[in-house]
Amino acid sequence: MTFLQAKEKGEKLTMLTAYDYSTAKLMDEAGVNSILVGDSLGNVMLGYEDTISVTMEDMIHHGAAVARGAKEALVIIDMPFMSYQTSVYDAVVNAGRLMKEGRCGAVKLEGGQEVCPQIKAIVDAGIPVCAHIGLTPQSIHAFGGFKVQGKSEEAARKLLEDAEAVQNAGAFAVVVEAIPKKLADLITEKLRIPVIGIGAGNGCDGQVLVYQDLLGMFSDFTPKFVKRYANVGEVMKGAFREYIKEVGSGAFPSEEHEYKIDDDVIEKLY
Ligand code: KIV
């Protein structure tokens, strides 16, 4: 089932971020529709304060690992900051690298009307594009922080126009981040293409979350829109503590974890 068919049938789409092979494999086996190799890897994997420093090499390295783990889900790789804003030419070359070297099925880029020439050119080159509007983290310094977008009439109208513009430029889906639910509902109603929400209420055609947020593995910053489905961070810490304790006491490794050798072989070495 394609993204468009899901919207037409009214079936909700699921998307999660992943940055490595084993996590992508687990998500794929669980049946998620799409795996986003988000540039949020800058925050949750590399420990940066924002996504600005993430490079093409980072995205290709992590993207290719995810692509090896995902057999069914659509893998989308984020275009990092300044890999497409600089020119249409840069956008096509870098989207091509993400598909060729990162082995993704589609790329995602941030912005509305201002990046439509890039979206059109990438799509014309045969690479599907997912757009991303609302709170776009690569523009965090222009926004003055992580703030809900589209609350005034002017800002809401601009977002609606941006959504229609990216659709007309050829995007197959659009992520809307941190915008009021009623505005997300209106955008979802007006667009032909699926609207994937994050912090945009439950009226969107689908949802996306950063997996460390969903699993309780990242505590530096938790947005209001995150729901924690498990406390894996605590489970991990508990296991690490247990390991440290058992190595210290000699309880690990025990006999079941040992390799054997014949006694007469070892005796000859003394
Ligand atoms: O980078 C990312 O993880 C994203 C999602 C939050 C949509 O863009």
Coordinates of C-alpha atoms and ligand atoms in Angstrom, one line a residue:
M1 CA 0.0 0.0 0.0
T2 CA 1.4 3.4 -1.0
F3 CA 1.2 6.5 1.2
L4 CA -1.5 8.0 -1.2
Q5 CA -3.6 4.8 -1.1
A6 CA -3.4 4.8 2.7
K7 CA -4.8 8.4 2.8
E8 CA -7.6 7.5 0.3
K9 CA -8.6 4.5 2.4
G10 CA -8.4 6.5 5.6
E11 CA -5.7 4.1 7.1
K12 CA -3.4 5.8 9.5
L13 CA 0.3 5.8 8.5
T14 CA 3.0 5.1 11.1
M15 CA 6.5 6.5 11.0
L16 CA 9.4 6.2 13.5
T17 CA 12.9 7.5 13.4
A18 CA 15.8 5.0 13.4
Y19 CA 19.6 5.5 13.0
D20 CA 21.0 1.9 13.0
Y21 CA 20.5 -1.6 11.6
S22 CA 19.2 -3.4 14.6
T23 CA 16.6 -0.8 15.6
A24 CA 15.4 -0.5 12.0
K25 CA 15.1 -4.3 11.9
L26 CA 12.9 -4.4 15.0
M27 CA 10.7 -1.6 13.8
D28 CA 10.4 -3.2 10.4
E29 CA 9.4 -6.6 12.0
A30 CA 6.9 -4.7 14.2
G31 CA 5.2 -3.5 11.0
V32 CA 5.9 0.3 10.9
N33 CA 5.0 1.8 7.5
S34 CA 8.0 4.1 7.3
I35 CA 11.4 4.6 9.0
L36 CA 12.8 8.1 9.0
V37 CA 16.5 8.5 9.4
G38 CA 16.0 12.0 10.9
D39 CA 18.7 14.5 11.3
S40 CA 17.5 14.4 14.9
L41 CA 20.4 11.9 15.0
G42 CA 22.4 15.0 15.8
N43 CA 20.6 15.3 19.1
V44 CA 19.8 11.7 20.1
M45 CA 22.8 9.8 18.7
L46 CA 25.6 12.4 18.4
G47 CA 24.9 14.6 21.4
Y48 CA 24.7 17.9 19.6
E49 CA 22.4 20.7 20.9
D50 CA 20.6 21.0 17.6
T51 CA 20.6 19.4 14.1
I52 CA 22.7 22.1 12.4
S53 CA 26.1 20.3 12.5
V54 CA 24.8 17.0 11.0
T55 CA 26.6 16.3 7.7
M56 CA 25.8 14.4 4.5
E57 CA 28.4 11.7 5.6
D58 CA 26.5 11.3 8.9
M59 CA 23.2 10.8 7.1
I60 CA 24.6 8.4 4.5
H61 CA 26.4 6.3 7.2
H62 CA 23.3 5.9 9.4
G63 CA 20.9 5.8 6.5
A64 CA 22.6 2.9 4.8
A65 CA 22.6 1.0 8.1
V66 CA 18.9 1.5 8.5
A67 CA 18.2 0.5 4.9
R68 CA 20.0 -2.8 5.5
G69 CA 17.6 -3.5 8.4
A70 CA 14.3 -2.4 6.8
K71 CA 12.9 -5.0 4.4
E72 CA 9.4 -3.6 4.1
A73 CA 9.2 -0.1 5.5
L74 CA 9.8 2.9 3.3
V75 CA 13.2 4.4 4.4
I76 CA 13.3 8.2 4.2
I77 CA 16.6 10.1 4.9
D78 CA 16.6 13.7 6.0
M79 CA 18.6 16.1 3.9
P80 CA 20.9 17.9 6.4
F81 CA 21.2 21.6 6.9
M82 CA 22.8 23.4 3.9
S83 CA 22.6 20.3 1.7
Y84 CA 19.7 21.8 -0.3
Q85 CA 19.1 25.4 0.8
T86 CA 22.2 26.6 -1.2
S87 CA 20.9 25.8 -4.7
V88 CA 18.7 23.5 -6.8
Y89 CA 21.8 21.9 -8.1
D90 CA 23.2 21.1 -4.6
A91 CA 19.7 19.7 -3.7
V92 CA 19.6 17.3 -6.6
V93 CA 23.2 16.1 -6.2
N94 CA 22.8 15.6 -2.4
A95 CA 19.4 13.9 -2.7
G96 CA 21.0 11.6 -5.3
R97 CA 23.8 10.7 -2.9
L98 CA 21.3 9.9 -0.1
M99 CA 19.5 7.5 -2.5
K100 CA 22.6 6.1 -4.2
E101 CA 24.9 5.7 -1.1
G102 CA 22.3 5.8 1.7
R103 CA 19.9 3.4 -0.2
C104 CA 16.8 5.2 0.9
G105 CA 13.4 5.2 -0.9
A106 CA 12.8 8.9 -0.4
V107 CA 14.3 12.0 1.1
K108 CA 12.9 14.6 3.5
L109 CA 13.7 18.3 3.5
E110 CA 12.5 21.3 5.6
G111 CA 10.6 24.3 4.4
G112 CA 7.6 25.5 2.3
Q113 CA 7.4 27.8 -0.7
E114 CA 11.1 28.8 -0.5
V115 CA 12.2 25.2 -1.2
C116 CA 9.6 24.3 -3.9
P117 CA 12.2 24.7 -6.8
Q118 CA 14.4 22.1 -5.0
I119 CA 11.4 19.7 -4.3
K120 CA 10.4 19.9 -8.0
A121 CA 13.9 19.3 -9.3
I122 CA 14.5 16.3 -6.9
V123 CA 11.2 14.8 -7.8
D124 CA 12.0 15.3 -11.5
A125 CA 15.2 13.4 -11.0
G126 CA 13.2 10.4 -9.8
I127 CA 13.6 10.8 -6.1
P128 CA 10.4 10.9 -3.9
V129 CA 10.4 13.9 -1.5
C130 CA 8.6 14.2 1.8
A131 CA 8.3 17.8 2.9
H132 CA 8.4 19.1 6.5
I133 CA 6.8 22.4 7.6
G134 CA 5.8 24.0 10.9
L135 CA 8.5 23.8 13.6
T136 CA 11.5 22.9 11.3
P137 CA 14.5 22.3 13.6
Q138 CA 17.1 23.4 11.1
S139 CA 15.6 27.0 11.4
I140 CA 15.6 26.9 15.1
H141 CA 17.8 30.1 15.3
A142 CA 15.4 32.0 13.0
F143 CA 12.4 30.9 15.2
G144 CA 14.2 31.9 18.4
G145 CA 13.8 28.4 20.0
F146 CA 11.5 25.4 20.0
K147 CA 8.1 27.1 19.7
V148 CA 4.7 26.1 18.5
Q149 CA 4.2 27.5 15.0
G150 CA 1.1 28.8 13.1
K151 CA -0.9 30.3 16.0
S152 CA -1.6 33.8 14.4
E153 CA -3.9 34.1 11.4
E154 CA -1.0 35.2 9.3
A155 CA 1.3 32.4 10.4
A156 CA -1.5 29.8 10.0
R157 CA -2.3 31.1 6.5
K158 CA 1.4 30.9 5.6
L159 CA 1.5 27.2 6.7
L160 CA -1.6 26.3 4.7
E161 CA 0.0 28.0 1.7
D162 CA 3.3 26.2 2.3
A163 CA 1.5 22.8 2.6
E164 CA -0.3 23.4 -0.7
A165 CA 2.9 24.6 -2.4
V166 CA 5.0 21.6 -1.4
Q167 CA 2.2 19.3 -2.6
N168 CA 2.0 21.2 -6.0
A169 CA 5.8 20.9 -6.2
G170 CA 5.5 17.1 -6.1
A171 CA 6.1 16.1 -2.5
F172 CA 4.4 12.7 -1.8
A173 CA 3.8 13.5 1.9
V174 CA 4.4 16.4 4.3
V175 CA 5.4 16.2 8.0
V176 CA 3.8 19.0 10.1
E177 CA 5.6 19.6 13.4
A178 CA 4.4 21.5 16.5
I179 CA 1.3 23.2 15.1
P180 CA -2.2 23.6 16.6
K181 CA -4.4 20.5 16.1
K182 CA -7.2 22.5 14.3
L183 CA -4.7 23.9 11.8
A184 CA -3.3 20.4 11.2
D185 CA -6.8 19.1 10.7
L186 CA -7.5 21.8 8.1
I187 CA -4.2 21.1 6.2
T188 CA -5.0 17.3 6.3
E189 CA -8.5 18.0 4.9
K190 CA -7.2 20.3 2.1
L191 CA -4.3 18.2 0.9
R192 CA -4.4 15.2 -1.4
I193 CA -1.1 13.9 -0.1
P194 CA -0.8 12.4 3.4
V195 CA 0.0 14.7 6.3
I196 CA 2.2 13.1 9.0
G197 CA 1.9 14.8 12.3
I198 CA 4.3 15.3 15.2
G199 CA 2.8 17.5 17.8
A200 CA -0.1 18.2 15.5
G201 CA -3.0 16.2 17.1
N202 CA -4.6 13.0 16.0
G203 CA -6.5 14.3 12.9
C204 CA -3.4 13.9 10.6
D205 CA -3.1 11.0 8.2
G206 CA -0.2 9.5 10.2
Q207 CA 2.2 10.1 13.0
V208 CA 5.9 10.2 13.5
L209 CA 8.0 10.1 16.7
V210 CA 11.7 10.0 17.6
Y211 CA 12.1 6.5 18.9
Q212 CA 14.3 7.4 21.9
D213 CA 11.4 9.7 23.1
L214 CA 8.9 6.9 22.7
L215 CA 11.1 4.4 24.5
G216 CA 12.2 6.8 27.3
M217 CA 15.9 6.7 26.3
F218 CA 16.5 10.4 25.9
S219 CA 16.1 12.8 28.8
D220 CA 17.9 16.0 27.7
F221 CA 14.7 17.5 26.4
T222 CA 11.1 16.0 26.1
P223 CA 8.6 18.0 24.1
K224 CA 4.9 18.1 25.3
F225 CA 3.8 16.1 22.3
V226 CA 5.8 13.0 23.2
K227 CA 4.1 9.9 24.6
R228 CA 6.5 7.5 26.4
Y229 CA 5.4 3.9 25.6
A230 CA 8.2 2.2 27.7
N231 CA 11.0 3.1 30.1
V232 CA 13.8 1.4 28.2
G233 CA 16.3 3.9 29.5
E234 CA 15.7 2.7 33.1
V235 CA 15.8 -1.0 31.9
M236 CA 19.2 -0.3 30.2
K237 CA 20.6 1.4 33.3
G238 CA 19.4 -1.4 35.5
A239 CA 21.1 -4.0 33.2
F240 CA 24.4 -1.9 33.0
R241 CA 24.4 -1.7 36.9
E242 CA 23.9 -5.4 37.2
Y243 CA 26.7 -6.1 34.7
I244 CA 29.1 -3.8 36.6
K245 CA 28.2 -5.5 39.9
E246 CA 28.6 -9.1 38.5
V247 CA 31.9 -8.4 36.8
G248 CA 33.1 -6.9 40.1
S249 CA 32.0 -9.9 42.1
G250 CA 33.2 -12.5 39.6
A251 CA 29.6 -13.8 39.1
F252 CA 29.9 -13.0 35.4
P253 CA 31.2 -14.7 33.3
S254 CA 30.1 -18.0 34.8
E255 CA 30.8 -21.6 33.5
E256 CA 28.0 -21.4 30.9
H257 CA 29.8 -18.5 29.1
E258 CA 33.2 -20.3 29.0
Y259 CA 35.0 -22.1 26.1
K260 CA 36.6 -25.5 27.1
I261 CA 40.0 -27.0 26.3
D262 CA 41.2 -30.5 27.0
D263 CA 43.2 -30.7 30.3
D264 CA 46.1 -32.6 28.7
V265 CA 46.5 -29.7 26.1
I266 CA 46.6 -27.0 28.8
E267 CA 48.9 -29.1 31.1
K268 CA 51.6 -29.2 28.3
L269 CA 51.8 -25.4 28.4
Y270 CA 52.7 -25.2 32.1
Ligands
KIV1 O1 14.8 14.6 12.4 C1 13.7 14.1 12.7 O2 13.7 13.2 13.5 C2 12.4 14.7 12.2 C3 11.2 14.2 12.9 C4 11.1 14.8 14.2 C5 10.0 14.5 12.0 O3 12.5 15.4 11.3

